[in-house]
Amino acid sequence: PYIIKWGILGTSPISKTMARAIKDSSYGKLIAIGSRSRDRAEHFKKEFGLEKHYGDYESVLSDHDIDVVYIGLPNHLHHQWIIN
């Protein structure tokens, strides 16, 4: 089966919920996390056993290994990162 490769923007509690759901999925694989803080991204990477972490959001969006990006940011930031 085709495996959907995910990236997540933000290390919020909802991002952690989504990370667990992706990891429990038969058809999804969480590849990368992006955060404004490289330290928080690295901690998230270690917590969920990811391949990559970034200290910004743009790097997740430009990562060619990622098929889908979940935006785990506050609602007022969604528009900016969907358009980006």
XYZ file of C-alpha atoms in Angstrom:
84
model
C 0.000 0.000 0.000
C 0.998 3.624 -0.510
C 2.272 5.290 2.666
C 1.442 8.971 3.099
C 4.436 10.872 4.477
C 3.466 13.648 6.896
C 5.058 16.760 8.308
C 3.678 18.857 11.157
C 3.957 22.592 11.779
C 4.107 23.367 15.489
C 4.696 21.359 18.650
C 1.394 22.137 20.374
C -0.658 19.559 22.274
C -2.873 19.090 19.188
C 0.267 18.383 17.157
C 1.173 15.646 19.628
C -2.331 14.192 19.313
C -1.982 14.212 15.529
C 1.511 12.682 15.733
C 0.143 9.764 17.777
C -2.717 9.286 15.302
C -0.360 9.249 12.320
C 1.974 6.805 14.052
C -1.001 4.512 14.787
C -2.120 4.653 11.158
C -1.437 1.818 8.753
C -1.063 4.225 5.826
C 0.772 7.179 7.344
C 4.316 7.903 8.425
C 5.335 11.033 10.305
C 8.585 12.285 8.765
C 9.264 15.757 10.165
C 8.340 18.455 12.653
C 8.830 22.197 12.269
C 8.857 24.667 15.128
C 9.933 28.258 15.722
C 12.267 26.727 18.313
C 14.835 24.216 17.088
C 15.098 22.831 20.645
C 11.342 22.133 20.842
C 11.471 20.545 17.387
C 14.373 18.324 18.444
C 12.520 17.247 21.598
C 9.394 16.435 19.535
C 11.544 14.485 17.054
C 13.011 12.375 19.859
C 9.625 11.871 21.554
C 8.030 10.533 18.363
C 11.053 8.950 16.661
C 11.025 11.179 13.592
C 13.636 11.380 10.865
C 13.812 15.176 10.663
C 13.237 18.321 12.678
C 13.427 21.955 11.653
C 13.710 25.217 13.576
C 11.263 26.876 11.182
C 8.056 26.074 9.299
C 9.273 26.815 5.771
C 11.631 23.846 5.768
C 8.767 21.426 6.369
C 6.802 22.962 3.494
C 9.758 22.678 1.122
C 10.777 19.129 2.128
C 10.208 16.984 -0.960
C 9.925 13.811 1.153
C 6.660 15.072 2.682
C 3.284 14.492 0.994
C 0.951 16.220 3.489
C 1.465 18.901 6.146
C -0.691 19.185 9.268
C -0.907 22.722 10.641
C -0.923 22.432 14.414
C -0.712 26.177 14.963
C -3.243 28.596 16.470
C -6.209 29.162 14.156
C -5.270 32.734 13.268
C -2.012 31.442 11.704
C -3.579 28.782 9.476
C -4.298 31.094 6.548
C -0.710 32.340 6.406
C 0.750 28.819 6.292
C -1.830 27.414 3.879
C -1.072 30.208 1.400
C 2.680 29.909 1.976
